[in-house]
Structure formats: structure tokens, C-alpha cells
Amino acid sequence: MIKKVAIFASGSGSNAENIIRFFSGEKNVIFPFILSNKSDAFVKNRAEKLNIPFIFFTKEQWINGEILNLLKNEGIDLIVLAGFLLKVPSELIEAYPKKIVNIHPSLLPKYGGKGMYGMKVHEAVAAANEKESGITIHYVNENLDEGEIIFQAKCELLPTDSPEEIAAKVHKLEYEFFPKVIAELL
């Protein structure tokens, strides 16, 4: 049975590309499109390179149900947030219970919530002199970064690690584990 996965991204899209490449030999998993709330996000270039349609949408389309209708009409089975920065509307969460997954660049519940994304997370981890960081893959619920945890992976940190070095260690975990967890969910 073919599974359709929608990927949402707001930035560079390296996780989106990694996920799509992971499934490239898999005939039963398809990615009808990559969606973004930023028309100039680098993920657009990645989508073009991968021959996957890129769909830009406005905040109004996100809130008014247009995107939900698009997902339903396409028969999407799983929604993957890969560096996507908008809060998911409750209607979408209700329409896709335990079918929307997000990756967060810390070991939740630490360093999650409003304003905690990307380098801001790694800067906070470095400032707190944490001994470890990692990734959390979780279902999306109505509260930012508070959905049920599906998977976590850790990396050790050195006291001398800069936020950029922490980011590199965390990205390595993202690339290794996010596609595998998605495969298990499908």
C-alpha cells in the first residue's frame, strides 16, 4: 500500500532532502509536495533538484483550512515537520491525530517551546553548560514541543563546544534517525 508523506519546512530543507533521499528506492512511499510558509526558503531549491513540487502558502491559507483541504484531497497519510516554524492549527491536529511528527534539536522537555528553534536552542544549551544534547522526534499537539515523544537520541557535549559545534553534533543525529523513525511510523 502506497503511503503519501507531506513535508513542511521553513528553512534550508536539509532534513527534508535527507528524508526524501532515504526513501528514494522505496516504491511504497511518495512525497507529493514540499510545503513552506516562506517563498524564498532554500528548501524550494532542494525541492526543484529532487523534482518534487514546492508549494508556498500564506499564514491565512494555513489558518483558514486551505492547507488542510489540500492534504485531505491528496490523501496524505503522514505529515512531517522538518524545520517548520509555524504553530499547527488545531483543526489540522484533529484531522491527523498522531499523524503529524516534528523533530526538535534538544532533549525535550528541555529547551522547547516558543522561540526555541535552530541556533537559539544550541546557544541556550551551550550557555547552560549541558553535558549532553540531542534530538526529540514527537507527535504534534496543540502545545509547542509538548506532544508525545516518539524517539530521542543523545550526543555528549564537551565544555568547550560552541553552539555551532553542538548544532553539528545534533544535525548528525537528525540525519541518522529522522528517516528511520518515519519509516517505522509508516
Short mmCIF file of C-alpha atoms in Angstrom, two decimals:
data_model
loop_
_atom_site.label_atom_id
_atom_site.label_comp_id
_atom_site.label_asym_id
_atom_site.label_seq_id
_atom_site.Cartn_x
_atom_site.Cartn_y
_atom_site.Cartn_z
CA MET A 1 0.00 0.00 0.00
CA ILE A 2 1.39 3.38 -1.01
CA LYS A 3 1.90 5.90 1.77
CA LYS A 4 1.85 9.62 0.99
CA VAL A 5 4.00 11.90 3.12
CA ALA A 6 3.78 15.69 3.17
CA ILE A 7 6.87 17.56 4.35
CA PHE A 8 6.67 21.07 5.77
CA ALA A 9 9.85 23.16 6.06
CA SER A 10 10.60 26.83 6.69
CA GLY A 11 14.34 26.98 6.07
CA SER A 12 17.19 25.24 4.33
CA GLY A 13 15.41 21.90 4.00
CA SER A 14 18.42 19.67 4.63
CA ASN A 15 16.29 17.29 6.74
CA ALA A 16 13.58 17.27 4.05
CA GLU A 17 16.13 16.34 1.39
CA ASN A 18 17.70 13.70 3.63
CA ILE A 19 14.31 12.09 4.29
CA ILE A 20 13.34 12.05 0.61
CA ARG A 21 16.70 10.59 -0.41
CA PHE A 22 16.35 7.91 2.32
CA PHE A 23 13.11 6.73 0.71
CA SER A 24 14.26 7.15 -2.92
CA GLY A 25 14.37 3.41 -3.62
CA GLU A 26 11.10 2.74 -1.80
CA LYS A 27 8.17 2.38 -4.21
CA ASN A 28 5.52 2.45 -1.44
CA VAL A 29 6.40 5.89 -0.03
CA ILE A 30 5.85 9.04 -2.06
CA PHE A 31 6.22 12.74 -1.37
CA PRO A 32 3.58 14.60 -3.44
CA PHE A 33 4.98 18.01 -2.43
CA ILE A 34 7.04 20.04 -0.01
CA LEU A 35 5.16 22.90 1.62
CA SER A 36 6.60 26.08 3.10
CA ASN A 37 5.41 29.29 4.68
CA LYS A 38 8.46 31.06 3.21
CA SER A 39 8.54 31.66 -0.54
CA ASP A 40 12.32 32.20 -0.52
CA ALA A 41 13.27 29.28 1.75
CA PHE A 42 16.23 27.28 0.41
CA VAL A 43 14.06 24.15 0.67
CA LYS A 44 12.47 25.40 -2.59
CA ASN A 45 15.80 24.83 -4.40
CA ARG A 46 16.07 21.35 -2.87
CA ALA A 47 12.51 20.51 -3.96
CA GLU A 48 13.32 21.56 -7.53
CA LYS A 49 16.52 19.48 -7.51
CA LEU A 50 14.51 16.46 -6.26
CA ASN A 51 11.72 17.04 -8.83
CA ILE A 52 9.14 17.44 -6.09
CA PRO A 53 6.54 20.23 -6.35
CA PHE A 54 7.11 23.11 -3.94
CA ILE A 55 4.03 24.80 -2.52
CA PHE A 56 4.30 28.16 -0.82
CA PHE A 57 1.37 29.17 1.36
CA THR A 58 0.42 32.23 3.37
CA LYS A 59 -0.39 32.31 7.06
CA GLU A 60 -4.01 32.98 6.09
CA GLN A 61 -4.14 29.80 3.96
CA TRP A 62 -2.60 27.91 6.90
CA ILE A 63 -5.22 29.15 9.34
CA ASN A 64 -8.33 29.16 7.10
CA GLY A 65 -8.17 25.44 6.27
CA GLU A 66 -6.91 25.64 2.67
CA ILE A 67 -3.81 23.59 3.52
CA LEU A 68 -5.86 21.05 5.46
CA ASN A 69 -8.10 20.65 2.38
CA LEU A 70 -5.06 20.24 0.14
CA LEU A 71 -3.68 17.49 2.41
CA LYS A 72 -7.02 15.68 2.57
CA ASN A 73 -7.59 15.93 -1.20
CA GLU A 74 -4.13 14.46 -1.81
CA GLY A 75 -4.79 11.60 0.64
CA ILE A 76 -1.80 12.37 2.84
CA ASP A 77 -1.04 9.64 5.40
CA LEU A 78 1.71 11.34 7.42
CA ILE A 79 2.80 14.95 7.92
CA VAL A 80 6.46 15.60 8.71
CA LEU A 81 7.60 18.94 10.10
CA ALA A 82 11.28 19.31 9.24
CA GLY A 83 12.40 22.70 10.46
CA PHE A 84 8.93 24.16 10.18
CA LEU A 85 8.29 27.18 12.39
CA LEU A 86 4.55 27.84 12.39
CA LYS A 87 2.23 26.55 15.09
CA VAL A 88 -0.07 23.87 13.69
CA PRO A 89 -3.77 24.82 13.74
CA SER A 90 -5.97 22.68 16.00
CA GLU A 91 -8.17 21.67 13.02
CA LEU A 92 -5.16 20.07 11.36
CA ILE A 93 -4.13 18.28 14.57
CA GLU A 94 -7.69 16.96 14.97
CA ALA A 95 -7.80 15.79 11.33
CA TYR A 96 -4.44 13.99 11.65
CA PRO A 97 -4.22 12.59 15.21
CA LYS A 98 -0.79 11.00 15.79
CA LYS A 99 -0.05 11.58 12.11
CA ILE A 100 1.94 14.82 12.44
CA VAL A 101 5.55 14.44 13.57
CA ASN A 102 8.13 17.07 14.40
CA ILE A 103 11.83 16.97 15.12
CA HIS A 104 13.28 19.26 17.78
CA PRO A 105 17.03 19.90 18.26
CA SER A 106 17.15 19.22 22.01
CA LEU A 107 16.17 16.60 24.52
CA LEU A 108 12.65 17.76 25.29
CA PRO A 109 11.21 18.89 27.60
CA LYS A 110 14.44 20.92 27.92
CA TYR A 111 14.85 23.87 25.54
CA GLY A 112 11.45 23.64 23.88
CA GLY A 113 8.53 25.99 23.41
CA LYS A 114 8.01 29.40 21.87
CA GLY A 115 11.14 30.97 20.43
CA MET A 116 13.25 27.84 20.89
CA TYR A 117 14.37 26.72 17.45
CA GLY A 118 17.59 26.31 15.47
CA MET A 119 20.66 28.07 16.81
CA LYS A 120 18.66 29.61 19.68
CA VAL A 121 18.37 26.10 21.15
CA HIS A 122 22.08 25.34 20.74
CA GLU A 123 23.04 28.72 22.23
CA ALA A 124 20.86 28.03 25.28
CA VAL A 125 22.32 24.52 25.66
CA ALA A 126 25.88 25.94 25.49
CA ALA A 127 25.05 28.75 27.94
CA ALA A 128 23.72 26.19 30.45
CA ASN A 129 26.91 24.09 30.14
CA GLU A 130 24.87 20.97 29.41
CA LYS A 131 26.81 17.70 29.31
CA GLU A 132 24.56 16.30 26.57
CA SER A 133 22.08 17.36 23.94
CA GLY A 134 20.30 15.56 21.16
CA ILE A 135 17.10 15.27 19.21
CA THR A 136 13.48 14.61 20.06
CA ILE A 137 11.02 13.31 17.50
CA HIS A 138 7.48 13.78 18.76
CA TYR A 139 3.86 13.91 17.72
CA VAL A 140 2.47 17.41 17.37
CA ASN A 141 -0.29 18.51 19.72
CA GLU A 142 -1.79 21.92 20.48
CA ASN A 143 1.18 22.97 22.67
CA LEU A 144 4.56 23.75 21.12
CA ASP A 145 7.06 20.91 21.64
CA GLU A 146 4.85 19.13 24.18
CA GLY A 147 3.44 16.27 22.07
CA GLU A 148 4.05 12.64 22.94
CA ILE A 149 7.72 11.71 22.48
CA ILE A 150 8.32 9.01 19.88
CA PHE A 151 12.13 8.88 19.94
CA GLN A 152 15.17 10.61 21.43
CA ALA A 153 18.87 10.28 20.65
CA LYS A 154 21.68 11.87 22.67
CA CYS A 155 25.15 13.18 21.99
CA GLU A 156 27.79 14.06 24.54
CA LEU A 157 28.96 17.63 24.72
CA LEU A 158 32.35 18.98 25.69
CA PRO A 159 32.60 22.04 27.94
CA THR A 160 34.42 23.75 25.05
CA ASP A 161 31.71 23.05 22.43
CA SER A 162 30.43 26.19 20.73
CA PRO A 163 26.77 26.46 19.70
CA GLU A 164 27.91 25.70 16.12
CA GLU A 165 29.70 22.53 17.26
CA ILE A 166 26.63 21.47 19.23
CA ALA A 167 24.50 22.11 16.13
CA ALA A 168 26.79 19.89 14.03
CA LYS A 169 26.51 17.03 16.54
CA VAL A 170 22.72 17.40 16.69
CA HIS A 171 22.38 17.59 12.88
CA LYS A 172 24.27 14.32 12.60
CA LEU A 173 21.65 12.68 14.85
CA GLU A 174 18.81 14.26 12.85
CA TYR A 175 20.12 12.89 9.56
CA GLU A 176 20.74 9.44 11.01
CA PHE A 177 17.50 8.90 12.90
CA PHE A 178 14.66 11.05 11.50
CA PRO A 179 14.19 9.00 8.29
CA LYS A 180 14.38 5.71 10.21
CA VAL A 181 11.71 6.81 12.69
CA ILE A 182 9.48 7.98 9.83
CA ALA A 183 9.92 4.57 8.18
CA GLU A 184 8.82 2.87 11.42
CA LEU A 185 5.77 5.13 11.68
CA LEU A 186 4.72 4.27 8.13
#
